[in-house]
Amino acid sequence: MAKIVSMQEAVAQIKDGMTIMVPGFLSAGAANEILHAIKEAGIKDLTVICNDGGDPKREHSLAELIHSGQVAHLWATHIGLNPEVGQKMNDGSMKVTLVPQGSMAEKIRAGGYGLGGVLTPTGIGTPVGDGAEDVGGTKKQIINIDGKDFLLERPLHADVALIYGSVADKYGNVKIHGDARNFNIVMAFAADTVICQADEIIDMMDPDEVLIPGALVKYIVDGGNK
Amino acid sequence: MDKALIKGYIAKRVAKEFKDGDFVNLGIGLPTMVPAYLPADVHVILEAEVGMAGQGGKPEVVDPNVVDAGGQPSSIAPGGAFIDSATSFGLIRGGHVDATVLGALQVDEKGNLANWIIPGKMVPGMGGAMDLVVGAKNVIVAMEHTQKGAHKILKECTLPLTAQTCVTKIITEMAVINVTDKGLELVEINPEFTVEQVQEATGAPLIVSPDLKNIEE
């Protein structure tokens, strides 16, 4: 059964140098309060896997962790809405690896589903295609299957995934309202430890409504957004 | 053509590409104007890569959990579904989306597309664009014909690509051009321009269709 913990206990799971998965499109579907607590705790040298660079207009967001220099390497699909990411990328203070959004989803899914990678037509003939840097400093390569070229995208895995739930129950089951679910489901599979920040914690939810099974979720934190 | 009217003119012509029930993904900017020009009997289902199969319009009441790909408030259309990122790109990459409409920095006669990066300038990232143009059945580039007179439609793109041989149709304020195996086929023209003017504004040879028509307003 998942454990309901304080924000301090949750953040104690995260150490310097870890790889963390951060779902969300800007702030929608992100565990913004946990991210804020990580910033306050000063945990550094983090590798972050996220769709974007957080919401710079919001006080509590991945953007504040990037601003404070606690992120050493960011995997992202779109960084245009947080200009500081591009600045840090250009001045070399943060490494940024860009991945097409669909390939990002599949790399994470492969990491969580026990697959050795995925083969996608996306990215061929582009700067993120053949020969581009991939996980662990490897190079992306083209694999021809029955006459059609595909790009091998290696799996992404993390030490911790910080997921968001509209509602979590004491068993760790999570449901998410709206399109805030985005990367939450795949990321819940692809990390050693899954921590959920929930707007609301209840005793037990209808099994038909569960989006992320409780068996994947280790810790639940009250996000206080009721 | 009057600058202020160009975007609406292009969006109106793009709207004619859709039939009732089409499942389409619209890029940012001009493409989002297209639904306003659809005839009353044509309803399309909008795919939003952020996680909606059936995106609605601007909401009356803001729900922080329902956003568009730019993180701005959005809504779900009647009959729509919320989907996660893997499912969303399964729809996109899997060929389930009938068409995507997006802008371009450059497009060439082979249908190669460049629309995400200018070397030396700030890099916004490709987001979902690379998957969309690889996966959608029809890839429609909707843009101004030139960049202040500089060619955007070329024999070969010079900027880094978004994807190879993906564009099926180019719609501008001057013309409608199909990308074919033989090259760029001029199929419709804005009657304000001559074929020679369109060719002059295009950096690749145009094959003038024997059935060349005027773009109907």
Short mmCIF file of C-alpha atoms in Angstrom, two decimals, chain B:
data_model
loop_
_atom_site.label_atom_id
_atom_site.label_comp_id
_atom_site.label_asym_id
_atom_site.label_seq_id
_atom_site.Cartn_x
_atom_site.Cartn_y
_atom_site.Cartn_z
CA MET B 1 -2.75 41.81 -51.47
CA ASP B 2 -3.65 43.78 -48.32
CA LYS B 3 -1.41 42.49 -45.53
CA ALA B 4 -4.23 42.51 -42.98
CA LEU B 5 -6.37 40.21 -45.13
CA ILE B 6 -3.72 37.63 -46.05
CA LYS B 7 -4.06 35.32 -43.05
CA GLY B 8 -7.85 35.18 -43.28
CA TYR B 9 -7.65 34.53 -47.04
CA ILE B 10 -5.28 31.59 -46.51
CA ALA B 11 -7.29 30.18 -43.57
CA LYS B 12 -10.49 30.39 -45.63
CA ARG B 13 -8.91 28.39 -48.46
CA VAL B 14 -7.48 25.80 -46.04
CA ALA B 15 -10.99 25.31 -44.61
CA LYS B 16 -12.12 23.94 -48.02
CA GLU B 17 -9.75 21.00 -47.59
CA PHE B 18 -11.82 19.47 -44.81
CA LYS B 19 -14.88 17.30 -44.95
CA ASP B 20 -17.32 16.60 -42.18
CA GLY B 21 -15.87 14.32 -39.52
CA ASP B 22 -12.19 14.82 -40.42
CA PHE B 23 -9.75 14.45 -37.52
CA VAL B 24 -7.25 17.30 -37.78
CA ASN B 25 -4.42 18.87 -35.82
CA LEU B 26 -3.85 22.60 -36.22
CA GLY B 27 -0.50 24.25 -35.52
CA ILE B 28 -0.14 27.55 -33.71
CA GLY B 29 -0.92 30.90 -35.33
CA LEU B 30 -2.71 31.07 -38.70
CA PRO B 31 -3.91 27.41 -38.66
CA THR B 32 -6.01 28.07 -35.54
CA MET B 33 -8.09 30.52 -37.64
CA VAL B 34 -9.27 27.74 -39.98
CA PRO B 35 -12.30 26.43 -37.97
CA ALA B 36 -13.93 29.89 -38.15
CA TYR B 37 -14.18 29.47 -41.96
CA LEU B 38 -15.70 25.99 -42.04
CA PRO B 39 -19.15 25.75 -43.66
CA ALA B 40 -21.99 25.16 -41.18
CA ASP B 41 -22.37 21.53 -42.25
CA VAL B 42 -18.70 20.64 -41.79
CA HIS B 43 -17.56 19.74 -38.30
CA VAL B 44 -14.02 18.57 -37.72
CA ILE B 45 -12.62 16.83 -34.65
CA LEU B 46 -9.56 18.66 -33.39
CA GLU B 47 -6.62 16.62 -32.16
CA ALA B 48 -4.60 18.53 -29.54
CA GLU B 49 -1.28 16.79 -28.93
CA VAL B 50 -1.36 17.90 -25.30
CA GLY B 51 -4.11 15.33 -24.78
CA MET B 52 -7.48 15.88 -26.42
CA ALA B 53 -9.24 14.04 -29.21
CA GLY B 54 -11.92 16.69 -29.65
CA GLN B 55 -10.62 20.03 -28.47
CA GLY B 56 -13.10 22.84 -27.84
CA GLY B 57 -12.73 26.60 -28.01
CA LYS B 58 -11.73 29.20 -25.45
CA PRO B 59 -13.48 28.30 -22.18
CA GLU B 60 -15.93 30.56 -20.33
CA VAL B 61 -14.67 29.19 -17.03
CA VAL B 62 -10.93 28.46 -16.73
CA ASP B 63 -10.03 24.94 -15.60
CA PRO B 64 -6.29 24.68 -14.78
CA ASN B 65 -6.34 21.00 -15.79
CA VAL B 66 -7.60 21.68 -19.33
CA VAL B 67 -5.00 23.49 -21.42
CA ASP B 68 -3.76 23.74 -24.99
CA ALA B 69 -0.22 22.88 -26.10
CA GLY B 70 0.95 26.34 -25.03
CA GLY B 71 -0.42 25.82 -21.51
CA GLN B 72 -3.25 28.30 -22.17
CA PRO B 73 -6.82 27.64 -20.97
CA SER B 74 -8.77 25.41 -23.33
CA SER B 75 -11.85 23.19 -23.30
CA ILE B 76 -13.04 19.82 -24.48
CA ALA B 77 -15.60 19.72 -27.31
CA PRO B 78 -18.87 17.79 -26.95
CA GLY B 79 -18.00 14.16 -27.66
CA GLY B 80 -14.31 14.71 -27.03
CA ALA B 81 -11.94 12.56 -25.01
CA PHE B 82 -8.98 13.28 -22.78
CA ILE B 83 -5.97 11.13 -23.68
CA ASP B 84 -2.45 10.77 -22.34
CA SER B 85 0.72 11.66 -24.28
CA ALA B 86 1.49 8.14 -25.51
CA THR B 87 -2.09 7.75 -26.78
CA SER B 88 -2.05 11.21 -28.34
CA PHE B 89 1.07 10.44 -30.34
CA GLY B 90 -0.23 6.97 -31.13
CA LEU B 91 -3.09 8.76 -32.89
CA ILE B 92 -0.66 11.14 -34.58
CA ARG B 93 2.16 8.80 -35.60
CA GLY B 94 -0.16 5.89 -36.28
CA GLY B 95 -1.80 7.61 -39.25
CA HIS B 96 -5.16 8.20 -37.57
CA VAL B 97 -5.09 11.96 -38.09
CA ASP B 98 -6.47 13.03 -41.50
CA ALA B 99 -4.57 16.27 -41.77
CA THR B 100 -2.29 18.67 -40.00
CA VAL B 101 -1.98 22.34 -40.92
CA LEU B 102 1.12 24.25 -39.97
CA GLY B 103 3.39 27.10 -40.94
CA ALA B 104 6.86 26.80 -42.46
CA LEU B 105 10.14 28.64 -42.64
CA GLN B 106 10.96 26.72 -45.84
CA VAL B 107 9.39 23.96 -47.89
CA ASP B 108 10.91 22.42 -51.00
CA GLU B 109 9.83 20.65 -54.18
CA LYS B 110 10.34 17.22 -52.61
CA GLY B 111 8.01 18.14 -49.75
CA ASN B 112 10.83 18.52 -47.25
CA LEU B 113 9.82 20.85 -44.43
CA ALA B 114 11.87 23.20 -42.23
CA ASN B 115 9.87 24.95 -39.53
CA TRP B 116 11.55 24.54 -36.16
CA ILE B 117 15.05 25.94 -36.04
CA ILE B 118 17.16 28.80 -37.41
CA PRO B 119 20.81 28.07 -36.57
CA GLY B 120 22.33 30.77 -34.40
CA LYS B 121 18.96 31.93 -33.09
CA MET B 122 17.06 30.83 -30.00
CA VAL B 123 15.88 27.23 -30.30
CA PRO B 124 12.28 26.74 -29.17
CA GLY B 125 12.33 22.96 -29.67
CA MET B 126 10.28 20.85 -32.03
CA GLY B 127 7.49 19.93 -29.62
CA GLY B 128 5.11 17.61 -31.45
CA ALA B 129 5.77 18.96 -34.96
CA MET B 130 8.13 16.21 -36.14
CA ASP B 131 5.71 13.44 -35.18
CA LEU B 132 2.74 15.30 -36.69
CA VAL B 133 4.24 15.79 -40.13
CA VAL B 134 5.52 12.22 -40.26
CA GLY B 135 2.22 10.71 -39.14
CA ALA B 136 -0.66 12.78 -40.53
CA LYS B 137 -2.18 11.56 -43.82
CA ASN B 138 -2.10 15.06 -45.30
CA VAL B 139 0.39 17.74 -44.32
CA ILE B 140 -0.80 21.18 -45.38
CA VAL B 141 1.60 24.09 -45.13
CA ALA B 142 -0.35 27.33 -44.72
CA MET B 143 1.86 30.41 -44.93
CA GLU B 144 2.64 33.65 -46.71
CA HIS B 145 4.20 32.84 -50.07
CA THR B 146 7.47 34.70 -49.35
CA GLN B 147 9.28 36.17 -46.36
CA LYS B 148 9.17 39.87 -47.35
CA GLY B 149 10.01 38.85 -50.92
CA ALA B 150 12.58 36.15 -50.03
CA HIS B 151 11.69 32.69 -51.32
CA LYS B 152 10.30 30.20 -48.80
CA ILE B 153 9.30 27.62 -51.40
CA LEU B 154 12.58 26.25 -52.73
CA LYS B 155 14.23 23.54 -54.82
CA GLU B 156 15.91 22.37 -51.65
CA CYS B 157 15.55 23.51 -48.04
CA THR B 158 18.69 25.11 -46.60
CA LEU B 159 17.55 25.12 -42.95
CA PRO B 160 17.62 21.98 -40.77
CA LEU B 161 14.56 19.86 -41.52
CA THR B 162 11.53 19.02 -39.42
CA ALA B 163 10.96 15.97 -41.62
CA GLN B 164 11.71 14.69 -45.12
CA THR B 165 9.18 14.41 -47.97
CA CYS B 166 6.17 15.01 -45.76
CA VAL B 167 4.33 18.05 -47.19
CA THR B 168 1.39 17.24 -49.46
CA LYS B 169 0.00 20.73 -50.17
CA ILE B 170 1.06 24.38 -49.85
CA ILE B 171 -1.58 27.08 -49.47
CA THR B 172 -0.55 30.75 -49.65
CA GLU B 173 -2.15 34.11 -50.47
CA MET B 174 -0.97 33.61 -54.07
CA ALA B 175 -1.60 29.96 -54.85
CA VAL B 176 -2.45 26.40 -53.98
CA ILE B 177 0.39 24.04 -54.84
CA ASN B 178 0.38 20.25 -54.67
CA VAL B 179 3.61 18.42 -53.93
CA THR B 180 3.83 15.60 -56.47
CA ASP B 181 6.45 13.03 -57.52
CA LYS B 182 7.25 15.26 -60.51
CA GLY B 183 7.59 18.44 -58.46
CA LEU B 184 5.38 21.35 -57.43
CA GLU B 185 2.08 21.54 -59.30
CA LEU B 186 0.27 24.89 -59.38
CA VAL B 187 -3.41 23.91 -59.13
CA GLU B 188 -5.10 27.14 -58.02
CA ILE B 189 -4.15 30.79 -58.29
CA ASN B 190 -5.35 33.99 -56.65
CA PRO B 191 -6.75 35.96 -59.64
CA GLU B 192 -4.97 39.08 -58.35
CA PHE B 193 -1.73 37.48 -59.56
CA THR B 194 -0.43 36.05 -62.84
CA VAL B 195 1.26 32.64 -63.18
CA GLU B 196 4.49 34.52 -63.93
CA GLN B 197 4.23 36.45 -60.67
CA VAL B 198 3.64 33.27 -58.67
CA GLN B 199 6.61 31.61 -60.39
CA GLU B 200 8.78 34.63 -59.65
CA ALA B 201 7.86 34.41 -55.96
CA THR B 202 8.70 30.69 -55.91
CA GLY B 203 12.26 29.32 -55.72
CA ALA B 204 11.48 26.09 -57.59
CA PRO B 205 9.95 25.45 -61.01
CA LEU B 206 6.15 25.19 -60.99
CA ILE B 207 4.27 22.72 -63.16
CA VAL B 208 1.14 24.57 -64.19
CA SER B 209 -1.83 22.22 -63.97
CA PRO B 210 -3.87 21.93 -67.20
CA ASP B 211 -6.90 22.38 -64.91
CA LEU B 212 -5.55 25.53 -63.20
CA LYS B 213 -8.41 27.26 -61.37
CA ASN B 214 -8.86 30.51 -59.53
CA ILE B 215 -8.97 30.35 -55.74
CA GLU B 216 -12.64 30.93 -55.00
CA GLU B 217 -13.48 33.38 -52.26
#
